[in-house]
Amino acid sequence: MSLIDLLSWDAFGSGWFWSLIVLQWFWHGAQVLGVPVDCLQSKDRGQLFTIVKWRAQRRVDTAHQAPLAVVVALSFLVSVLFILGFVYQIELCAAASLLILPELVIFRLGYRTAQTICA
């Protein structure tokens, strides 16, 4: 298989899509709320609580500072990708939406958890 075949636009049959899926799984499996898993297994609970609270507060502050235009543009882009992918059967858009939608769900769950920690 040549490099051109590997990078083809046939999304689900190409290596780039599956490589990005594996990268996403690795990234989200290695961190919880932005804190590496090996830090969560630390014996020093005071230091761990400080790090987790700091990361959670940073996530909440970042979400509050995001302007409305960015949220609207991102929502529009994801909606267009989803419609082009699953209504109009454009495979590249379906693959992109299947890469982006889990990220948004994970971001939302992380944000709600960060709000709970900060409260």
Short mmCIF file of N, CA and C in Angstrom, two decimals:
data_model
loop_
_atom_site.label_atom_id
_atom_site.label_comp_id
_atom_site.label_asym_id
_atom_site.label_seq_id
_atom_site.Cartn_x
_atom_site.Cartn_y
_atom_site.Cartn_z
N MET A 1 0.85 -1.18 0.00
CA MET A 1 0.00 0.00 0.00
C MET A 1 0.90 1.24 0.00
N SER A 2 0.62 2.15 -0.91
CA SER A 2 1.44 3.36 -1.01
C SER A 2 0.89 4.44 -0.08
N LEU A 3 1.65 5.50 0.06
CA LEU A 3 1.26 6.60 0.92
C LEU A 3 0.01 7.29 0.39
N ILE A 4 -0.13 7.39 -0.91
CA ILE A 4 -1.30 8.02 -1.51
C ILE A 4 -2.56 7.19 -1.19
N ASP A 5 -2.45 5.87 -1.23
CA ASP A 5 -3.59 5.01 -0.88
C ASP A 5 -3.95 5.15 0.59
N LEU A 6 -2.96 5.33 1.43
CA LEU A 6 -3.19 5.45 2.86
C LEU A 6 -3.91 6.75 3.19
N LEU A 7 -3.62 7.80 2.45
CA LEU A 7 -4.22 9.11 2.70
C LEU A 7 -5.41 9.39 1.78
N SER A 8 -6.06 8.40 1.27
CA SER A 8 -7.17 8.59 0.35
C SER A 8 -8.35 9.24 1.07
N TRP A 9 -9.29 9.75 0.30
CA TRP A 9 -10.46 10.41 0.86
C TRP A 9 -11.56 9.42 1.23
N ASP A 10 -11.33 8.14 0.97
CA ASP A 10 -12.26 7.10 1.41
C ASP A 10 -12.08 6.98 2.92
N ALA A 11 -12.84 7.74 3.67
CA ALA A 11 -12.56 8.02 5.07
C ALA A 11 -12.47 6.76 5.94
N PHE A 12 -13.47 5.91 5.89
CA PHE A 12 -13.50 4.79 6.83
C PHE A 12 -12.56 3.67 6.43
N GLY A 13 -12.09 3.68 5.21
CA GLY A 13 -11.17 2.64 4.77
C GLY A 13 -9.72 3.08 4.77
N SER A 14 -9.46 4.31 5.18
CA SER A 14 -8.10 4.82 5.13
C SER A 14 -7.45 4.82 6.51
N GLY A 15 -6.15 4.96 6.50
CA GLY A 15 -5.41 4.91 7.75
C GLY A 15 -5.53 6.16 8.59
N TRP A 16 -5.77 7.32 7.97
CA TRP A 16 -5.80 8.55 8.76
C TRP A 16 -6.96 8.56 9.74
N PHE A 17 -8.12 8.06 9.33
CA PHE A 17 -9.28 8.06 10.22
C PHE A 17 -9.03 7.17 11.43
N TRP A 18 -8.55 5.97 11.20
CA TRP A 18 -8.32 5.04 12.30
C TRP A 18 -7.16 5.48 13.17
N SER A 19 -6.17 6.15 12.59
CA SER A 19 -5.06 6.69 13.38
C SER A 19 -5.56 7.79 14.32
N LEU A 20 -6.45 8.64 13.82
CA LEU A 20 -7.00 9.69 14.67
C LEU A 20 -7.90 9.13 15.77
N ILE A 21 -8.64 8.07 15.46
CA ILE A 21 -9.47 7.42 16.49
C ILE A 21 -8.58 6.87 17.61
N VAL A 22 -7.50 6.18 17.22
CA VAL A 22 -6.58 5.62 18.23
C VAL A 22 -5.94 6.74 19.04
N LEU A 23 -5.58 7.83 18.40
CA LEU A 23 -4.98 8.97 19.09
C LEU A 23 -5.98 9.57 20.09
N GLN A 24 -7.24 9.68 19.69
CA GLN A 24 -8.26 10.18 20.62
C GLN A 24 -8.41 9.25 21.82
N TRP A 25 -8.51 7.98 21.59
CA TRP A 25 -8.65 7.02 22.69
C TRP A 25 -7.45 7.10 23.64
N PHE A 26 -6.26 7.20 23.08
CA PHE A 26 -5.06 7.28 23.92
C PHE A 26 -5.08 8.57 24.74
N TRP A 27 -5.39 9.69 24.10
CA TRP A 27 -5.37 10.98 24.78
C TRP A 27 -6.38 11.03 25.92
N HIS A 28 -7.61 10.59 25.65
CA HIS A 28 -8.65 10.67 26.68
C HIS A 28 -8.49 9.57 27.73
N GLY A 29 -7.80 8.51 27.39
CA GLY A 29 -7.54 7.47 28.38
C GLY A 29 -6.40 7.83 29.30
N ALA A 30 -5.53 8.74 28.88
CA ALA A 30 -4.36 9.09 29.67
C ALA A 30 -4.61 10.27 30.61
N GLN A 31 -5.72 10.98 30.43
CA GLN A 31 -5.97 12.15 31.25
C GLN A 31 -7.40 12.18 31.74
N VAL A 32 -7.58 12.65 32.97
CA VAL A 32 -8.90 12.86 33.54
C VAL A 32 -8.93 14.32 33.99
N LEU A 33 -9.81 15.10 33.41
CA LEU A 33 -9.89 16.55 33.67
C LEU A 33 -8.55 17.24 33.44
N GLY A 34 -7.80 16.76 32.49
CA GLY A 34 -6.52 17.37 32.18
C GLY A 34 -5.39 16.96 33.10
N VAL A 35 -5.67 16.08 34.05
CA VAL A 35 -4.66 15.62 34.99
C VAL A 35 -4.23 14.21 34.56
N PRO A 36 -2.95 13.99 34.36
CA PRO A 36 -2.50 12.65 33.98
C PRO A 36 -2.92 11.60 35.01
N VAL A 37 -3.25 10.42 34.51
CA VAL A 37 -3.75 9.34 35.37
C VAL A 37 -2.72 8.95 36.42
N ASP A 38 -1.44 8.98 36.09
CA ASP A 38 -0.42 8.60 37.07
C ASP A 38 -0.37 9.59 38.24
N CYS A 39 -0.74 10.86 38.01
CA CYS A 39 -0.81 11.82 39.12
C CYS A 39 -2.00 11.51 40.03
N LEU A 40 -3.07 10.96 39.46
CA LEU A 40 -4.25 10.64 40.26
C LEU A 40 -3.99 9.48 41.22
N GLN A 41 -2.97 8.68 40.95
CA GLN A 41 -2.63 7.56 41.80
C GLN A 41 -1.62 7.95 42.88
N SER A 42 -1.38 9.24 43.03
CA SER A 42 -0.42 9.74 44.00
C SER A 42 -0.92 9.51 45.42
N LYS A 43 0.01 9.36 46.35
CA LYS A 43 -0.33 9.16 47.76
C LYS A 43 -0.65 10.47 48.47
N ASP A 44 -0.14 11.60 47.93
CA ASP A 44 -0.33 12.90 48.55
C ASP A 44 -1.67 13.49 48.10
N ARG A 45 -2.71 13.30 48.89
CA ARG A 45 -4.06 13.74 48.52
C ARG A 45 -4.20 15.27 48.53
N GLY A 46 -3.49 15.95 49.39
CA GLY A 46 -3.57 17.41 49.45
C GLY A 46 -3.05 18.05 48.18
N GLN A 47 -1.91 17.57 47.72
CA GLN A 47 -1.34 18.10 46.48
C GLN A 47 -2.24 17.75 45.29
N LEU A 48 -2.79 16.55 45.28
CA LEU A 48 -3.67 16.12 44.21
C LEU A 48 -4.93 16.98 44.16
N PHE A 49 -5.51 17.27 45.33
CA PHE A 49 -6.71 18.11 45.37
C PHE A 49 -6.42 19.51 44.84
N THR A 50 -5.25 20.05 45.17
CA THR A 50 -4.86 21.37 44.69
C THR A 50 -4.75 21.39 43.17
N ILE A 51 -4.12 20.37 42.61
CA ILE A 51 -3.95 20.30 41.15
C ILE A 51 -5.30 20.15 40.46
N VAL A 52 -6.14 19.26 40.96
CA VAL A 52 -7.45 19.02 40.33
C VAL A 52 -8.31 20.27 40.41
N LYS A 53 -8.32 20.93 41.57
CA LYS A 53 -9.13 22.16 41.72
C LYS A 53 -8.62 23.26 40.79
N TRP A 54 -7.32 23.39 40.66
CA TRP A 54 -6.74 24.40 39.76
C TRP A 54 -7.12 24.12 38.32
N ARG A 55 -7.00 22.85 37.89
CA ARG A 55 -7.35 22.50 36.51
C ARG A 55 -8.84 22.68 36.24
N ALA A 56 -9.67 22.33 37.23
CA ALA A 56 -11.11 22.50 37.07
C ALA A 56 -11.48 23.97 36.98
N GLN A 57 -10.88 24.79 37.82
CA GLN A 57 -11.16 26.23 37.78
C GLN A 57 -10.71 26.83 36.46
N ARG A 58 -9.58 26.38 35.96
CA ARG A 58 -9.08 26.86 34.67
C ARG A 58 -10.04 26.49 33.54
N ARG A 59 -10.59 25.27 33.58
CA ARG A 59 -11.53 24.84 32.55
C ARG A 59 -12.82 25.66 32.60
N VAL A 60 -13.33 25.92 33.80
CA VAL A 60 -14.55 26.71 33.93
C VAL A 60 -14.30 28.14 33.46
N ASP A 61 -13.18 28.74 33.85
CA ASP A 61 -12.86 30.10 33.42
C ASP A 61 -12.72 30.20 31.90
N THR A 62 -12.09 29.21 31.29
CA THR A 62 -11.92 29.21 29.83
C THR A 62 -13.28 29.12 29.14
N ALA A 63 -14.16 28.29 29.65
CA ALA A 63 -15.49 28.16 29.04
C ALA A 63 -16.30 29.44 29.20
N HIS A 64 -16.14 30.13 30.31
CA HIS A 64 -16.87 31.38 30.51
C HIS A 64 -16.33 32.51 29.64
N GLN A 65 -15.07 32.44 29.26
CA GLN A 65 -14.47 33.49 28.44
C GLN A 65 -14.68 33.28 26.94
N ALA A 66 -15.18 32.12 26.55
CA ALA A 66 -15.41 31.85 25.13
C ALA A 66 -16.54 32.75 24.64
N PRO A 67 -16.29 33.53 23.61
CA PRO A 67 -17.35 34.41 23.12
C PRO A 67 -18.46 33.61 22.45
N LEU A 68 -19.63 34.20 22.42
CA LEU A 68 -20.79 33.55 21.85
C LEU A 68 -20.58 33.23 20.37
N ALA A 69 -19.85 34.08 19.65
CA ALA A 69 -19.62 33.85 18.22
C ALA A 69 -18.84 32.55 17.98
N VAL A 70 -17.91 32.22 18.86
CA VAL A 70 -17.14 30.98 18.71
C VAL A 70 -18.05 29.77 18.91
N VAL A 71 -18.91 29.83 19.92
CA VAL A 71 -19.83 28.72 20.19
C VAL A 71 -20.80 28.55 19.03
N VAL A 72 -21.33 29.64 18.51
CA VAL A 72 -22.26 29.57 17.38
C VAL A 72 -21.57 29.02 16.14
N ALA A 73 -20.36 29.49 15.85
CA ALA A 73 -19.63 29.02 14.67
C ALA A 73 -19.30 27.53 14.78
N LEU A 74 -18.88 27.09 15.94
CA LEU A 74 -18.56 25.68 16.15
C LEU A 74 -19.81 24.81 16.03
N SER A 75 -20.91 25.26 16.61
CA SER A 75 -22.16 24.51 16.51
C SER A 75 -22.63 24.42 15.06
N PHE A 76 -22.51 25.51 14.32
CA PHE A 76 -22.89 25.52 12.91
C PHE A 76 -22.02 24.55 12.11
N LEU A 77 -20.72 24.58 12.33
CA LEU A 77 -19.80 23.72 11.60
C LEU A 77 -20.08 22.24 11.87
N VAL A 78 -20.29 21.89 13.12
CA VAL A 78 -20.56 20.50 13.47
C VAL A 78 -21.91 20.06 12.88
N SER A 79 -22.90 20.94 12.92
CA SER A 79 -24.21 20.61 12.34
C SER A 79 -24.11 20.39 10.84
N VAL A 80 -23.37 21.26 10.15
CA VAL A 80 -23.20 21.12 8.70
C VAL A 80 -22.46 19.82 8.38
N LEU A 81 -21.40 19.52 9.12
CA LEU A 81 -20.68 18.26 8.89
C LEU A 81 -21.58 17.05 9.11
N PHE A 82 -22.38 17.10 10.15
CA PHE A 82 -23.27 15.98 10.45
C PHE A 82 -24.32 15.80 9.36
N ILE A 83 -24.92 16.88 8.91
CA ILE A 83 -25.94 16.80 7.86
C ILE A 83 -25.33 16.34 6.54
N LEU A 84 -24.17 16.92 6.16
CA LEU A 84 -23.52 16.49 4.92
C LEU A 84 -23.09 15.03 4.99
N GLY A 85 -22.69 14.59 6.16
CA GLY A 85 -22.21 13.23 6.30
C GLY A 85 -23.30 12.19 6.32
N PHE A 86 -24.37 12.45 7.04
CA PHE A 86 -25.36 11.41 7.25
C PHE A 86 -26.65 11.60 6.45
N VAL A 87 -26.94 12.80 5.99
CA VAL A 87 -28.12 13.01 5.13
C VAL A 87 -27.72 12.93 3.67
N TYR A 88 -26.61 13.60 3.31
CA TYR A 88 -26.17 13.62 1.92
C TYR A 88 -25.11 12.57 1.60
N GLN A 89 -24.79 11.72 2.56
CA GLN A 89 -23.90 10.57 2.38
C GLN A 89 -22.50 10.93 1.87
N ILE A 90 -21.93 12.03 2.36
CA ILE A 90 -20.54 12.38 2.04
C ILE A 90 -19.67 11.76 3.12
N GLU A 91 -18.90 10.77 2.73
CA GLU A 91 -18.18 9.95 3.70
C GLU A 91 -17.15 10.75 4.50
N LEU A 92 -16.46 11.67 3.88
CA LEU A 92 -15.47 12.47 4.59
C LEU A 92 -16.12 13.30 5.70
N CYS A 93 -17.29 13.87 5.43
CA CYS A 93 -17.99 14.66 6.44
C CYS A 93 -18.52 13.77 7.57
N ALA A 94 -18.97 12.57 7.22
CA ALA A 94 -19.42 11.63 8.25
C ALA A 94 -18.26 11.25 9.17
N ALA A 95 -17.10 11.00 8.57
CA ALA A 95 -15.93 10.64 9.37
C ALA A 95 -15.51 11.81 10.27
N ALA A 96 -15.52 13.03 9.72
CA ALA A 96 -15.13 14.20 10.52
C ALA A 96 -16.11 14.42 11.67
N SER A 97 -17.40 14.23 11.40
CA SER A 97 -18.37 14.42 12.48
C SER A 97 -18.23 13.34 13.55
N LEU A 98 -17.87 12.11 13.15
CA LEU A 98 -17.65 11.06 14.14
C LEU A 98 -16.37 11.28 14.94
N LEU A 99 -15.47 12.10 14.44
CA LEU A 99 -14.29 12.46 15.21
C LEU A 99 -14.57 13.64 16.14
N ILE A 100 -15.42 14.57 15.71
CA ILE A 100 -15.66 15.80 16.46
C ILE A 100 -16.73 15.63 17.53
N LEU A 101 -17.81 14.91 17.24
CA LEU A 101 -18.91 14.78 18.20
C LEU A 101 -18.48 14.17 19.54
N PRO A 102 -17.68 13.10 19.56
CA PRO A 102 -17.23 12.60 20.88
C PRO A 102 -16.39 13.62 21.65
N GLU A 103 -15.62 14.42 20.94
CA GLU A 103 -14.83 15.45 21.61
C GLU A 103 -15.74 16.47 22.30
N LEU A 104 -16.83 16.84 21.64
CA LEU A 104 -17.76 17.79 22.23
C LEU A 104 -18.47 17.20 23.45
N VAL A 105 -18.83 15.93 23.36
CA VAL A 105 -19.46 15.26 24.50
C VAL A 105 -18.49 15.20 25.69
N ILE A 106 -17.25 14.83 25.42
CA ILE A 106 -16.24 14.75 26.47
C ILE A 106 -15.97 16.13 27.06
N PHE A 107 -15.95 17.16 26.21
CA PHE A 107 -15.74 18.52 26.71
C PHE A 107 -16.89 18.93 27.63
N ARG A 108 -18.12 18.60 27.23
CA ARG A 108 -19.29 18.97 28.04
C ARG A 108 -19.28 18.23 29.38
N LEU A 109 -18.98 16.94 29.36
CA LEU A 109 -18.92 16.18 30.60
C LEU A 109 -17.81 16.69 31.51
N GLY A 110 -16.67 17.02 30.93
CA GLY A 110 -15.57 17.57 31.70
C GLY A 110 -15.90 18.93 32.30
N TYR A 111 -16.64 19.73 31.54
CA TYR A 111 -17.04 21.05 32.03
C TYR A 111 -18.01 20.92 33.20
N ARG A 112 -18.98 20.00 33.09
CA ARG A 112 -19.93 19.80 34.18
C ARG A 112 -19.22 19.26 35.43
N THR A 113 -18.27 18.36 35.23
CA THR A 113 -17.51 17.85 36.37
C THR A 113 -16.67 18.96 37.01
N ALA A 114 -16.06 19.80 36.17
CA ALA A 114 -15.27 20.91 36.69
C ALA A 114 -16.14 21.89 37.47
N GLN A 115 -17.37 22.14 37.00
CA GLN A 115 -18.28 23.01 37.74
C GLN A 115 -18.62 22.40 39.09
N THR A 116 -18.83 21.09 39.12
CA THR A 116 -19.15 20.41 40.38
C THR A 116 -17.98 20.51 41.35
N ILE A 117 -16.77 20.34 40.85
CA ILE A 117 -15.58 20.42 41.72
C ILE A 117 -15.41 21.83 42.26
N CYS A 118 -15.65 22.83 41.43
CA CYS A 118 -15.46 24.22 41.85
C CYS A 118 -16.56 24.71 42.77
N ALA A 119 -17.71 24.07 42.74
CA ALA A 119 -18.84 24.53 43.57
C ALA A 119 -18.65 24.15 45.03
#
